[in-house]
Amino acid sequence: MPHRTRPPFARRGARAARSGGCDSGDVVGESVAEAYGRRWSAGAAVRAEHFAALSRPAWEAVLAAVGVGEGTTLLDVACGSGELAALARARGAAVHGIDAAEAMIALARTAVPGADLRVGTLEALPWPDAAFDVVTGFNAFQFAPDVVAALAEAARVTRSGGRVAVCNWGGAGPQDLVAVTHDLQALAPDAALVPRRPIGEPGVLEELLRAAGLRPSAAGDVAVPYAPPDRRTLERGMFAAGNLRHVERHLGPEAAAAALATAAAPFRRADGSYLFHSTFRWVVARRD
Ligand SMILES: C[S@@+](CC[C@H](N)C(=O)[O-])C[C@H]1O[C@@H](n2cnc3c(N)ncnc32)[C@H](O)[C@@H]1O
């Protein structure tokens, strides 16, 4: 897997031109990664405030599974606001990260001062071959138009004997948040910029990792419940960033709030709070 110099963002002119850029804030001619970077930058701080803690059990499970410790060199792709990188540093790792959203990287630089954190796409990582012991991607690779190519890029920067760890909504447990998200995304064109693929379903990540030349070696499911205390908090969190921010812009705040209330009604409790049961599936794969 030789290291090639590539442009950081591949163009997606035809798609953007077809969609007209419309209400999405996307710019005709920008890449998928740039468009996602824009969507995730806009509400990065609010998203972090609402969701940073949610994934923590999955981050901890993966860091333990790959044995991250003193001196491990770790790259987190689509690192968001940097919480996983901060946990890895607390274990003694030398941490690196990349995200398409400038505002996410700004937050990550605060969470992990002095770390090597860059704005860019996971499709073309700006590091040489075999640079890392561990490469992680949480809720990340599904944003790539070509998931296998993105995993192969992660494999390229992983040393021989190192590991690539991927984590996505999925596994055998409930998927309440995903169900609500899908209901809402169906209401806006171009809500997702790449086709939805069930990459967290058991066996699918393993297949994708094998196709990228990696050897799956461990996997697990982690429960990640989400319990906003009221409807307002739910709205702020769900529409903060990413594809659902696009949905809110498309529908307008009132219609979006009404659609969310309908989709989330099955998870509303008598006191007005909500409880969503969700599951992350993680898979660790070895680079031979
Ligand atoms: C659901 S968030 C996950 C963030 C973080 N990994 C976590 O677990 O909290 C998705 C992140 O992927 C980033 N992203 C989307 N497409 C990307 C791409 N092509 N390259 C790098 N980052 C991307 C977004 O900017 C956003 O920060």
Short mmCIF file of C-alpha atoms and ligand atoms in Angstrom, two decimals:
data_model
loop_
_atom_site.label_atom_id
_atom_site.label_comp_id
_atom_site.label_asym_id
_atom_site.label_seq_id
_atom_site.Cartn_x
_atom_site.Cartn_y
_atom_site.Cartn_z
CA MET A 1 0.00 0.00 0.00
CA PRO A 2 2.26 2.81 -1.21
CA HIS A 3 1.67 6.33 0.07
CA ARG A 4 0.35 8.54 -2.70
CA THR A 5 -0.17 12.26 -2.58
CA ARG A 6 -3.82 12.97 -3.27
CA PRO A 7 -5.99 16.05 -3.10
CA PRO A 8 -7.52 16.25 0.41
CA PHE A 9 -11.07 16.39 -0.93
CA ALA A 10 -12.44 14.62 -4.04
CA ARG A 11 -14.94 16.72 -6.01
CA ARG A 12 -18.62 15.84 -6.08
CA GLY A 13 -19.64 18.45 -8.62
CA ALA A 14 -22.27 16.39 -10.43
CA ARG A 15 -24.15 15.49 -7.28
CA ALA A 16 -24.06 18.97 -5.81
CA ALA A 17 -25.16 20.41 -9.13
CA ARG A 18 -28.07 17.93 -9.28
CA SER A 19 -29.20 18.80 -5.78
CA GLY A 20 -28.76 22.46 -6.61
CA GLY A 21 -27.06 22.98 -3.28
CA CYS A 22 -30.61 24.06 -2.23
CA ASP A 23 -31.15 24.69 1.45
CA SER A 24 -28.36 22.44 2.64
CA GLY A 25 -25.63 25.04 2.80
CA ASP A 26 -23.65 22.70 0.55
CA VAL A 27 -21.68 24.37 -2.20
CA VAL A 28 -21.79 23.18 -5.79
CA GLY A 29 -18.51 21.50 -6.60
CA GLU A 30 -17.46 20.79 -3.03
CA SER A 31 -16.64 17.22 -2.02
CA VAL A 32 -18.82 15.00 0.16
CA ALA A 33 -16.23 15.42 2.92
CA GLU A 34 -16.32 19.20 2.66
CA ALA A 35 -20.11 19.19 2.75
CA TYR A 36 -20.14 16.93 5.81
CA GLY A 37 -17.41 19.09 7.36
CA ARG A 38 -19.65 22.12 6.93
CA ARG A 39 -22.68 20.35 8.41
CA TRP A 40 -20.75 19.07 11.42
CA SER A 41 -18.90 22.35 12.00
CA ALA A 42 -22.03 24.41 12.30
CA GLY A 43 -23.20 22.97 15.61
CA ALA A 44 -20.05 21.26 16.82
CA ALA A 45 -20.05 22.70 20.34
CA VAL A 46 -23.74 21.96 20.99
CA ARG A 47 -23.33 18.45 19.59
CA ALA A 48 -20.36 17.85 21.89
CA GLU A 49 -22.28 19.16 24.88
CA HIS A 50 -25.20 16.77 24.19
CA PHE A 51 -23.53 13.67 22.80
CA ALA A 52 -19.88 13.52 23.83
CA ALA A 53 -20.62 11.38 26.88
CA LEU A 54 -22.95 9.00 25.03
CA SER A 55 -20.22 7.08 23.22
CA ARG A 56 -17.86 6.83 26.17
CA PRO A 57 -18.65 3.17 27.05
CA ALA A 58 -17.81 2.22 23.43
CA TRP A 59 -14.59 4.26 23.43
CA GLU A 60 -13.49 2.61 26.69
CA ALA A 61 -14.32 -0.88 25.38
CA VAL A 62 -12.26 -0.38 22.22
CA LEU A 63 -9.27 1.22 23.97
CA ALA A 64 -9.22 -1.75 26.34
CA ALA A 65 -9.67 -4.28 23.50
CA VAL A 66 -6.68 -2.95 21.55
CA GLY A 67 -4.61 -2.44 24.70
CA VAL A 68 -3.91 1.28 24.23
CA GLY A 69 -1.30 2.31 26.77
CA GLU A 70 1.97 4.14 27.35
CA GLY A 71 3.61 4.96 24.03
CA THR A 72 0.85 3.63 21.71
CA THR A 73 0.63 5.79 18.58
CA LEU A 74 -3.06 6.22 17.83
CA LEU A 75 -4.92 7.98 15.02
CA ASP A 76 -8.65 8.65 15.43
CA VAL A 77 -10.33 9.35 12.07
CA ALA A 78 -13.42 11.57 12.03
CA CYS A 79 -12.33 12.37 15.58
CA GLY A 80 -15.07 14.94 16.20
CA SER A 81 -14.50 17.02 19.31
CA GLY A 82 -11.64 14.83 20.50
CA GLU A 83 -13.04 12.95 23.50
CA LEU A 84 -11.70 9.55 22.38
CA ALA A 85 -8.29 11.11 21.76
CA ALA A 86 -8.36 12.59 25.28
CA LEU A 87 -9.15 9.18 26.79
CA ALA A 88 -6.32 7.59 24.79
CA ARG A 89 -3.88 10.29 25.93
CA ALA A 90 -4.91 9.68 29.54
CA ARG A 91 -3.73 6.08 28.99
CA GLY A 92 -0.35 7.34 27.78
CA ALA A 93 -0.90 7.21 24.00
CA ALA A 94 0.57 9.67 21.50
CA VAL A 95 -2.63 10.84 19.82
CA HIS A 96 -3.42 12.12 16.33
CA GLY A 97 -6.76 12.95 14.79
CA ILE A 98 -8.43 14.14 11.63
CA ASP A 99 -11.91 15.48 10.94
CA ALA A 100 -13.57 17.21 8.00
CA ALA A 101 -15.14 19.82 10.32
CA GLU A 102 -12.92 22.74 11.30
CA ALA A 103 -15.01 23.53 14.38
CA MET A 104 -14.70 19.92 15.59
CA ILE A 105 -10.93 20.10 15.28
CA ALA A 106 -10.93 23.41 17.17
CA LEU A 107 -12.79 21.71 20.04
CA ALA A 108 -10.48 18.69 19.87
CA ARG A 109 -7.44 20.98 20.17
CA THR A 110 -8.87 22.23 23.46
CA ALA A 111 -9.67 18.68 24.64
CA VAL A 112 -6.19 17.38 23.78
CA PRO A 113 -3.75 20.32 23.80
CA GLY A 114 -0.66 19.82 21.67
CA ALA A 115 -1.95 16.72 19.90
CA ASP A 116 -1.52 16.33 16.12
CA LEU A 117 -5.08 17.21 15.00
CA ARG A 118 -5.81 18.07 11.39
CA VAL A 119 -8.71 19.18 9.20
CA GLY A 120 -9.11 16.77 6.28
CA THR A 121 -10.83 13.67 5.02
CA LEU A 122 -10.46 10.08 6.18
CA GLU A 123 -10.42 9.13 2.49
CA ALA A 124 -6.90 10.57 2.01
CA LEU A 125 -4.98 10.58 5.28
CA PRO A 126 -2.03 13.00 5.34
CA TRP A 127 0.32 10.57 7.09
CA PRO A 128 2.88 8.13 5.67
CA ASP A 129 2.48 4.36 5.45
CA ALA A 130 2.66 2.36 8.71
CA ALA A 131 2.69 5.49 10.91
CA PHE A 132 0.42 4.19 13.71
CA ASP A 133 -0.02 1.25 16.07
CA VAL A 134 -3.78 1.78 16.16
CA VAL A 135 -6.28 3.58 13.93
CA THR A 136 -9.82 4.08 15.26
CA GLY A 137 -12.99 5.28 13.55
CA PHE A 138 -16.13 5.75 15.65
CA ASN A 139 -19.32 6.51 13.76
CA ALA A 140 -17.01 7.55 10.96
CA PHE A 141 -16.50 5.30 7.94
CA GLN A 142 -20.17 5.36 6.87
CA PHE A 143 -19.59 8.94 5.71
CA ALA A 144 -17.18 7.83 3.00
CA PRO A 145 -18.65 7.27 -0.46
CA ASP A 146 -16.44 4.15 -0.71
CA VAL A 147 -16.21 2.51 2.72
CA VAL A 148 -13.76 -0.22 1.68
CA ALA A 149 -11.39 2.34 0.13
CA ALA A 150 -11.57 4.41 3.33
CA LEU A 151 -10.80 1.33 5.45
CA ALA A 152 -7.91 0.48 3.13
CA GLU A 153 -6.60 4.00 3.69
CA ALA A 154 -6.78 3.41 7.47
CA ALA A 155 -4.93 0.11 6.92
CA ARG A 156 -2.24 1.88 4.88
CA VAL A 157 -1.26 4.14 7.79
CA THR A 158 -1.34 1.23 10.30
CA ARG A 159 1.93 -0.61 10.92
CA SER A 160 2.23 -4.33 10.30
CA GLY A 161 0.87 -6.06 13.40
CA GLY A 162 -1.14 -2.96 14.32
CA ARG A 163 -4.92 -2.72 14.55
CA VAL A 164 -7.79 -0.84 12.94
CA ALA A 165 -10.84 -0.50 15.21
CA VAL A 166 -14.22 0.52 13.86
CA CYS A 167 -17.40 1.26 15.79
CA ASN A 168 -20.89 2.01 14.50
CA TRP A 169 -24.53 1.95 15.54
CA GLY A 170 -25.42 -1.72 15.24
CA GLY A 171 -25.07 -5.09 16.89
CA ALA A 172 -27.78 -7.21 18.40
CA GLY A 173 -29.35 -4.62 20.72
CA PRO A 174 -32.06 -1.99 20.18
CA GLN A 175 -31.57 0.97 17.83
CA ASP A 176 -34.06 3.57 19.06
CA LEU A 177 -32.02 6.63 18.05
CA VAL A 178 -31.29 5.22 14.61
CA ALA A 179 -35.02 4.61 14.07
CA VAL A 180 -35.84 8.23 14.95
CA THR A 181 -33.00 9.51 12.78
CA HIS A 182 -34.17 7.51 9.78
CA ASP A 183 -37.76 8.77 10.16
CA LEU A 184 -36.46 12.36 10.10
CA GLN A 185 -33.95 11.87 7.30
CA ALA A 186 -36.74 10.55 5.09
CA LEU A 187 -38.29 14.04 5.21
CA ALA A 188 -35.45 15.90 3.47
CA PRO A 189 -33.72 15.34 0.14
CA ASP A 190 -29.96 14.94 0.39
CA ALA A 191 -30.23 14.43 4.17
CA ALA A 192 -27.49 11.85 3.74
CA LEU A 193 -24.92 12.55 1.03
CA VAL A 194 -24.03 8.90 0.54
CA PRO A 195 -26.41 5.89 0.45
CA ARG A 196 -27.21 4.46 3.87
CA ARG A 197 -25.43 1.13 4.47
CA PRO A 198 -26.09 -1.12 7.47
CA ILE A 199 -22.43 -1.32 8.36
CA GLY A 200 -23.03 -1.96 12.08
CA GLU A 201 -25.04 -5.12 11.50
CA PRO A 202 -23.24 -8.22 12.76
CA GLY A 203 -20.86 -9.55 10.10
CA VAL A 204 -20.98 -6.50 7.82
CA LEU A 205 -18.05 -4.61 9.35
CA GLU A 206 -16.01 -7.81 9.32
CA GLU A 207 -16.71 -8.26 5.62
CA LEU A 208 -15.76 -4.64 4.83
CA LEU A 209 -12.56 -4.90 6.89
CA ARG A 210 -11.57 -8.13 5.11
CA ALA A 211 -12.22 -6.47 1.75
CA ALA A 212 -9.81 -3.74 2.85
CA GLY A 213 -7.10 -6.34 3.51
CA LEU A 214 -7.48 -6.51 7.30
CA ARG A 215 -8.09 -9.52 9.56
CA PRO A 216 -10.92 -9.11 12.12
CA SER A 217 -9.82 -10.39 15.51
CA ALA A 218 -12.33 -9.20 18.13
CA ALA A 219 -15.80 -7.67 18.29
CA GLY A 220 -18.41 -6.62 20.80
CA ASP A 221 -21.64 -4.76 21.45
CA VAL A 222 -21.97 -1.84 23.88
CA ALA A 223 -25.21 -0.34 25.18
CA VAL A 224 -25.32 3.46 24.84
CA PRO A 225 -28.57 4.79 26.32
CA TYR A 226 -29.58 8.41 25.75
CA ALA A 227 -31.94 10.10 28.21
CA PRO A 228 -32.65 13.78 27.53
CA PRO A 229 -34.69 15.27 30.38
CA ASP A 230 -37.22 17.07 28.17
CA ARG A 231 -38.32 17.80 24.60
CA ARG A 232 -36.31 21.01 24.31
CA THR A 233 -33.07 19.23 25.22
CA LEU A 234 -33.88 16.47 22.74
CA GLU A 235 -34.41 19.04 19.97
CA ARG A 236 -31.19 20.90 20.72
CA GLY A 237 -29.16 17.71 20.74
CA MET A 238 -30.67 16.02 17.71
CA PHE A 239 -30.65 19.07 15.44
CA ALA A 240 -27.24 20.35 16.56
CA ALA A 241 -25.12 19.08 13.70
CA GLY A 242 -24.75 16.66 10.82
CA ASN A 243 -27.55 15.26 8.70
CA LEU A 244 -30.34 16.14 11.13
CA ARG A 245 -29.21 19.75 11.11
CA HIS A 246 -29.77 19.61 7.36
CA VAL A 247 -33.26 18.16 7.97
CA GLU A 248 -34.11 21.00 10.36
CA ARG A 249 -32.95 23.58 7.82
CA HIS A 250 -35.01 21.93 5.11
CA LEU A 251 -38.25 21.65 7.12
CA GLY A 252 -37.90 24.81 9.21
CA PRO A 253 -37.64 24.77 13.02
CA GLU A 254 -41.35 24.33 13.84
CA ALA A 255 -42.06 21.53 11.36
CA ALA A 256 -38.81 19.82 12.31
CA ALA A 257 -39.68 19.98 16.01
CA ALA A 258 -43.12 18.53 15.29
CA ALA A 259 -41.63 15.72 13.19
CA LEU A 260 -39.16 14.93 15.94
CA ALA A 261 -41.90 14.87 18.59
CA THR A 262 -43.85 12.36 16.47
CA ALA A 263 -40.85 10.13 15.75
CA ALA A 264 -39.70 10.21 19.38
CA ALA A 265 -43.16 9.73 20.95
CA PRO A 266 -42.67 5.96 21.57
CA PHE A 267 -39.64 6.78 23.73
CA ARG A 268 -41.27 9.55 25.82
CA ARG A 269 -41.81 8.82 29.50
CA ALA A 270 -44.67 9.98 31.69
CA ASP A 271 -42.58 12.80 33.23
CA GLY A 272 -41.78 14.28 29.79
CA SER A 273 -38.25 12.91 29.65
CA TYR A 274 -37.12 10.45 26.99
CA LEU A 275 -35.19 7.18 27.05
CA PHE A 276 -33.64 5.78 23.88
CA HIS A 277 -31.91 2.41 24.05
CA SER A 278 -29.18 2.04 21.43
CA THR A 279 -26.24 -0.21 20.76
CA PHE A 280 -22.82 0.29 19.22
CA ARG A 281 -20.99 -2.58 17.57
CA TRP A 282 -17.20 -2.47 17.45
CA VAL A 283 -14.77 -4.65 15.52
CA VAL A 284 -11.00 -4.75 15.83
CA ALA A 285 -8.99 -5.97 12.84
CA ARG A 286 -5.31 -6.72 12.50
CA ARG A 287 -3.03 -5.51 9.75
CA ASP A 288 -0.71 -8.38 8.84
C1 LIG B 1 -21.11 11.16 14.25
S1 LIG B 1 -19.72 12.24 14.33
C2 LIG B 1 -18.59 11.19 15.21
C3 LIG B 1 -17.50 11.94 15.89
C4 LIG B 1 -16.63 11.10 16.82
N1 LIG B 1 -15.91 10.07 16.12
C5 LIG B 1 -17.45 10.51 17.94
O1 LIG B 1 -17.49 9.29 18.07
O2 LIG B 1 -18.05 11.28 18.70
C6 LIG B 1 -19.11 12.17 12.69
C7 LIG B 1 -17.87 12.99 12.41
O3 LIG B 1 -17.40 12.60 11.12
C8 LIG B 1 -16.85 13.74 10.50
N2 LIG B 1 -16.74 13.43 9.07
C9 LIG B 1 -17.72 13.21 8.17
N3 LIG B 1 -17.19 12.88 6.98
C10 LIG B 1 -15.84 12.90 7.13
C11 LIG B 1 -14.75 12.63 6.25
N4 LIG B 1 -14.93 12.29 4.98
N5 LIG B 1 -13.50 12.74 6.74
C12 LIG B 1 -13.28 13.09 8.02
N6 LIG B 1 -14.28 13.36 8.90
C13 LIG B 1 -15.55 13.25 8.46
C14 LIG B 1 -17.80 14.84 10.88
O4 LIG B 1 -17.23 16.12 10.70
C15 LIG B 1 -18.09 14.49 12.34
O5 LIG B 1 -17.20 15.13 13.22
#
